[in-house]
JSON list of C-alpha atoms in Angstrom, two decimals:
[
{"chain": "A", "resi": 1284, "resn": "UNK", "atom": "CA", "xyz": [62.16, -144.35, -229.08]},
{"chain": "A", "resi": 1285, "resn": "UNK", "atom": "CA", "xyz": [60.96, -143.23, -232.41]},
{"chain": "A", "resi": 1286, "resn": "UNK", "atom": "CA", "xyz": [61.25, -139.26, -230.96]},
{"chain": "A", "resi": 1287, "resn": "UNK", "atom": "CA", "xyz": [64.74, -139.27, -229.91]},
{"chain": "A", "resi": 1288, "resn": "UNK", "atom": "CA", "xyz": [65.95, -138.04, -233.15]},
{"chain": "A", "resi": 1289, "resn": "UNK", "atom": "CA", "xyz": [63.86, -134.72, -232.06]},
{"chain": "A", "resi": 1290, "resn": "UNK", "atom": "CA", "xyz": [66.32, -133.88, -229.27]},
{"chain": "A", "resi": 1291, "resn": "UNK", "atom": "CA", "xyz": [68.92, -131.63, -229.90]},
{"chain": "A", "resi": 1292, "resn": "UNK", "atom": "CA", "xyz": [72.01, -131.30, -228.33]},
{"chain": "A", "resi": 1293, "resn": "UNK", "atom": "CA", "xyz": [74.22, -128.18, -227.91]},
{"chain": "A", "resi": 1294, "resn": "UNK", "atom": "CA", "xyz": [77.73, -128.88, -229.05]},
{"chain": "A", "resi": 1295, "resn": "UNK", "atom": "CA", "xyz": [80.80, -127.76, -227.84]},
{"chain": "A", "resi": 1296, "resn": "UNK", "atom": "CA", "xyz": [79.60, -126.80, -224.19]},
{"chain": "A", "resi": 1297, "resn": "UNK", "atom": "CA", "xyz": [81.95, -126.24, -221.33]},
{"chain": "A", "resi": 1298, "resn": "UNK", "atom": "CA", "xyz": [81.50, -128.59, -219.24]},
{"chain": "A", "resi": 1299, "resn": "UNK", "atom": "CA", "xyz": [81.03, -127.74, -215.32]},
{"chain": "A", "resi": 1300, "resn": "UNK", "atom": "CA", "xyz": [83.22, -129.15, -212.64]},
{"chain": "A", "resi": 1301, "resn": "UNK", "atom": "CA", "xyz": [81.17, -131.26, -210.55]},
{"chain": "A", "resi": 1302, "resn": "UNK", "atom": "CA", "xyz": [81.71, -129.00, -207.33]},
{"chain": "A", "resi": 1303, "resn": "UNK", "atom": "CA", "xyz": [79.66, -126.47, -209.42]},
{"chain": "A", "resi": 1304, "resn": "UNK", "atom": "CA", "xyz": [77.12, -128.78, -210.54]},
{"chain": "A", "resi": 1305, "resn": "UNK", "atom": "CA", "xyz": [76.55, -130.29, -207.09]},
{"chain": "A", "resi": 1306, "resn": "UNK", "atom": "CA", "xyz": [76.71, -125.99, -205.97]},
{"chain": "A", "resi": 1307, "resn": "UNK", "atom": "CA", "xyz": [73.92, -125.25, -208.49]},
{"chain": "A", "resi": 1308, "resn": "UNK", "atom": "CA", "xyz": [72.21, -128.20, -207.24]},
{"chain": "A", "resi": 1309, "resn": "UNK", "atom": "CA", "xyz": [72.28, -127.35, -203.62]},
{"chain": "A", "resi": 1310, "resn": "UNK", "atom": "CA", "xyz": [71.34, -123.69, -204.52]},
{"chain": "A", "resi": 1311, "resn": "UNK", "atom": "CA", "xyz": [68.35, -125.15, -205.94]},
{"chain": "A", "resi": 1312, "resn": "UNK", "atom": "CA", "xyz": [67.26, -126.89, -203.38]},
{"chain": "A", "resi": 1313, "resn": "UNK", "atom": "CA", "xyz": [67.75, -124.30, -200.92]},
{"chain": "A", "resi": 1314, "resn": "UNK", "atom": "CA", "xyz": [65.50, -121.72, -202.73]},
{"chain": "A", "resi": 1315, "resn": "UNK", "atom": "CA", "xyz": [62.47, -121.75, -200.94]},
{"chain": "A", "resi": 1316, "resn": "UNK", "atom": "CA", "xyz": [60.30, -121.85, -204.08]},
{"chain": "A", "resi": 1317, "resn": "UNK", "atom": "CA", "xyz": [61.69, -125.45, -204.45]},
{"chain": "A", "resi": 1318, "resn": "UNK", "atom": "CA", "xyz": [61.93, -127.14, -201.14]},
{"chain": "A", "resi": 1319, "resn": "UNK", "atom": "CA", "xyz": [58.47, -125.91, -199.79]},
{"chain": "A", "resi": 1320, "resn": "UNK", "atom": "CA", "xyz": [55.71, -127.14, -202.31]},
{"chain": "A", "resi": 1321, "resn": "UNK", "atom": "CA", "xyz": [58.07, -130.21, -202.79]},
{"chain": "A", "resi": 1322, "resn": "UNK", "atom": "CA", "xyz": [58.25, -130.83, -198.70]},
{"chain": "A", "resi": 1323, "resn": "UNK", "atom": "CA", "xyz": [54.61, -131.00, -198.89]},
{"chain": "A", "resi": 1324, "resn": "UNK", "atom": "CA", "xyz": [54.24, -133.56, -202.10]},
{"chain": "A", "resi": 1325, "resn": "UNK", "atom": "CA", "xyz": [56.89, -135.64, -199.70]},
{"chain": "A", "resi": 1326, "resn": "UNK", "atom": "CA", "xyz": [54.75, -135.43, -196.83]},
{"chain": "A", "resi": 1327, "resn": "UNK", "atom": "CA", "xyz": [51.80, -136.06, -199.03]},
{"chain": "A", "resi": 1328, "resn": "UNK", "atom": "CA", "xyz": [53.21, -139.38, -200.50]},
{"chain": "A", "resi": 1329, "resn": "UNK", "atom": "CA", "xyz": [55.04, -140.53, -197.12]},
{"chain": "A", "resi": 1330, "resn": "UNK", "atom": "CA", "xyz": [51.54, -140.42, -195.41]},
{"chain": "A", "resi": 1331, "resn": "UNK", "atom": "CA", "xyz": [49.75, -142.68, -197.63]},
{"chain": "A", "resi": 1332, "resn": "UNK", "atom": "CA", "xyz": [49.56, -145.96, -196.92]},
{"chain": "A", "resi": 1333, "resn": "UNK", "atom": "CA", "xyz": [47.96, -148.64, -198.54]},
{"chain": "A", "resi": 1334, "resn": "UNK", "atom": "CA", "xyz": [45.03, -150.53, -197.58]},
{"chain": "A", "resi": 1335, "resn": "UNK", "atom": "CA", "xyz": [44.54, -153.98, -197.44]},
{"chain": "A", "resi": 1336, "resn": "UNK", "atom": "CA", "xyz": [41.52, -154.07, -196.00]},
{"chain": "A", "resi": 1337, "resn": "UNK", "atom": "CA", "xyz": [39.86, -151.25, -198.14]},
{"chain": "A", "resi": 1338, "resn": "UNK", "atom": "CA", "xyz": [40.91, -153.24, -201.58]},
{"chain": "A", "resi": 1339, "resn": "UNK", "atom": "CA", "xyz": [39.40, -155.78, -200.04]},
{"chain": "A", "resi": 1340, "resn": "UNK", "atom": "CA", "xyz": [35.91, -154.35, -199.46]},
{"chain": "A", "resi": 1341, "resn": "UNK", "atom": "CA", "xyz": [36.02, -153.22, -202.74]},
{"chain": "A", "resi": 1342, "resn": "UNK", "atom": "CA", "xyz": [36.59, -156.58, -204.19]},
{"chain": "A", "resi": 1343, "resn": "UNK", "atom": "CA", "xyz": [34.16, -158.41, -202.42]},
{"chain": "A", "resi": 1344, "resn": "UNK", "atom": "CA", "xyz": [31.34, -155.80, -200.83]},
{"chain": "A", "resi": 1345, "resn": "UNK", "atom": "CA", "xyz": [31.47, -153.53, -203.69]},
{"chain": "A", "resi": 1346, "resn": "UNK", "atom": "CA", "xyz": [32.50, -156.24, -206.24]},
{"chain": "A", "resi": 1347, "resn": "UNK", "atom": "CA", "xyz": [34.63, -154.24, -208.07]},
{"chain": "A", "resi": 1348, "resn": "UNK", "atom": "CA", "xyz": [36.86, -156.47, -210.67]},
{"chain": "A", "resi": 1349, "resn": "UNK", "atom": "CA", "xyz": [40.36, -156.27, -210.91]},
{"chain": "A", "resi": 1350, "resn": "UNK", "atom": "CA", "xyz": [40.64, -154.34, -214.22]},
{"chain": "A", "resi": 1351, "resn": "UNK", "atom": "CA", "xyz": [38.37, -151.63, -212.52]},
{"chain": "A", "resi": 1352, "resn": "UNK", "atom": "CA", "xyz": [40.55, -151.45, -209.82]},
{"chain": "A", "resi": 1353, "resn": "UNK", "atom": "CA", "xyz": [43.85, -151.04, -211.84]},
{"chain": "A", "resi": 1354, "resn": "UNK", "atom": "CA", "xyz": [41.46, -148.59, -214.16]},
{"chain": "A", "resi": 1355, "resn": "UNK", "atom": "CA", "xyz": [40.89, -146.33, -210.63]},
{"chain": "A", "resi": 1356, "resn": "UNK", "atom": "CA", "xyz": [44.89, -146.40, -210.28]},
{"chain": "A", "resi": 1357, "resn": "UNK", "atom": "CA", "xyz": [45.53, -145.53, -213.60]},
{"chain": "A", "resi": 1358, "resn": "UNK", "atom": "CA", "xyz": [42.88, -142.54, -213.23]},
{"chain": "A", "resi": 1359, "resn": "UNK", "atom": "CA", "xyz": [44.68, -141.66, -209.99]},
{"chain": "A", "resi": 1360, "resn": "UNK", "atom": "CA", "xyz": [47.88, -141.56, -211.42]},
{"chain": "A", "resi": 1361, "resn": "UNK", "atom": "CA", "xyz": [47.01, -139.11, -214.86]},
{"chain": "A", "resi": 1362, "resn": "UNK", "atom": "CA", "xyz": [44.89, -136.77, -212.42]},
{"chain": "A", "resi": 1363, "resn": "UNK", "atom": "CA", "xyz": [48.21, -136.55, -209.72]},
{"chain": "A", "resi": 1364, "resn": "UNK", "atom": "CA", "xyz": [50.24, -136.05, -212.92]},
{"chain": "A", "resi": 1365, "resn": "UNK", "atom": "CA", "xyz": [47.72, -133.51, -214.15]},
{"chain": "A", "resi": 1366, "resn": "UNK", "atom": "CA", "xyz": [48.31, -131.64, -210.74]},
{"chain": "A", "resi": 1367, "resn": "UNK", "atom": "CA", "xyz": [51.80, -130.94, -211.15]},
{"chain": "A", "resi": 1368, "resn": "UNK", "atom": "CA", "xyz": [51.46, -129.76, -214.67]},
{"chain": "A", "resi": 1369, "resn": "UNK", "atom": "CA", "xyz": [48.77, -127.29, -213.28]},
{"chain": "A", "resi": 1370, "resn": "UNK", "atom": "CA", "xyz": [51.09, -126.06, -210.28]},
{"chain": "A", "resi": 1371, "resn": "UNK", "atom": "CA", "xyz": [54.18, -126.07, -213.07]},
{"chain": "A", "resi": 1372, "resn": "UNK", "atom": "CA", "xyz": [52.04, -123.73, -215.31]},
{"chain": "A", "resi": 1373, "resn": "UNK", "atom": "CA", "xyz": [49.70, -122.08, -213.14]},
{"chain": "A", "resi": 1374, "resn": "UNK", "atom": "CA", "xyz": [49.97, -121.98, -209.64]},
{"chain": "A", "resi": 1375, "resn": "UNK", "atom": "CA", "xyz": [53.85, -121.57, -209.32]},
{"chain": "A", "resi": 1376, "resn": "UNK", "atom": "CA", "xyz": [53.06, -117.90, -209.48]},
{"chain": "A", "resi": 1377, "resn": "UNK", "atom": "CA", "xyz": [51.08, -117.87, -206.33]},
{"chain": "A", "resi": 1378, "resn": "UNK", "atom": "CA", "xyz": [52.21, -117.98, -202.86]},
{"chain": "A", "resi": 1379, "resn": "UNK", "atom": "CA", "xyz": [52.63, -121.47, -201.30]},
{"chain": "A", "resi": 1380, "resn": "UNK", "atom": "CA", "xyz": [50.20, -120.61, -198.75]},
{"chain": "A", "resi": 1381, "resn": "UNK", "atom": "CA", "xyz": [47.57, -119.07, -200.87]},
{"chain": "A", "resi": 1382, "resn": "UNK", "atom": "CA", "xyz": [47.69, -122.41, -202.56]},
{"chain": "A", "resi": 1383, "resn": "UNK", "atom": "CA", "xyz": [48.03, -125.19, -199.65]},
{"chain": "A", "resi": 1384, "resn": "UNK", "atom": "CA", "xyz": [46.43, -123.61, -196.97]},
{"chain": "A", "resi": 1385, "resn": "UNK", "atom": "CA", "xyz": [43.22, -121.86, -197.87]}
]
């Protein structure tokens, strides 16, 4: 953690009940901005299942090694995190529908 001595840290804040907290919290979450692009990256990761088979093919049709296999997740992973940085910074402007639908 060679960073940490970056962070700064405000001192002397009042500190919230946690009634408000959990109300700021729940206001979040109702906002529609917030619950509709994340209903669909739930629905996105509840519908993906993994493959057995399809590993498989790739290991022995396709004979793909192991460390190319964990390369593809690792590629996988850095492009899904790449997509929420672009929504974050870019596409959070749009309309939801603009965006997931056409």
């Amino acid at each position: 953690l060679p960073f940490v001595f970056m962070l700064g840290e405000a001192q002397n804040v009042e500190i919230k009940s946690t009634r408000e907290q959990c109300g700021e919290i729940w206001n979040t979450v109702c906002s529609r901005a917030c619950w509709q692009p994340m209903g669909f990256v739930f629905l996105y990761n509840l519908l993906q299942v993994g493959n057995a088979a399809w590993r498989e093919f790739q290991r022995t049709v396709l004979n793909f090694t192991s460390c190319q296999l964990n390369l593809i997740l690792i590629v996988a992973y850095v492009l899904l995190y790449l997509g929420i940085l672009a929504y974050k910074y870019f596409f959070i402007k749009y309309s939801w529908r603009k965006i997931y639908i056409s």
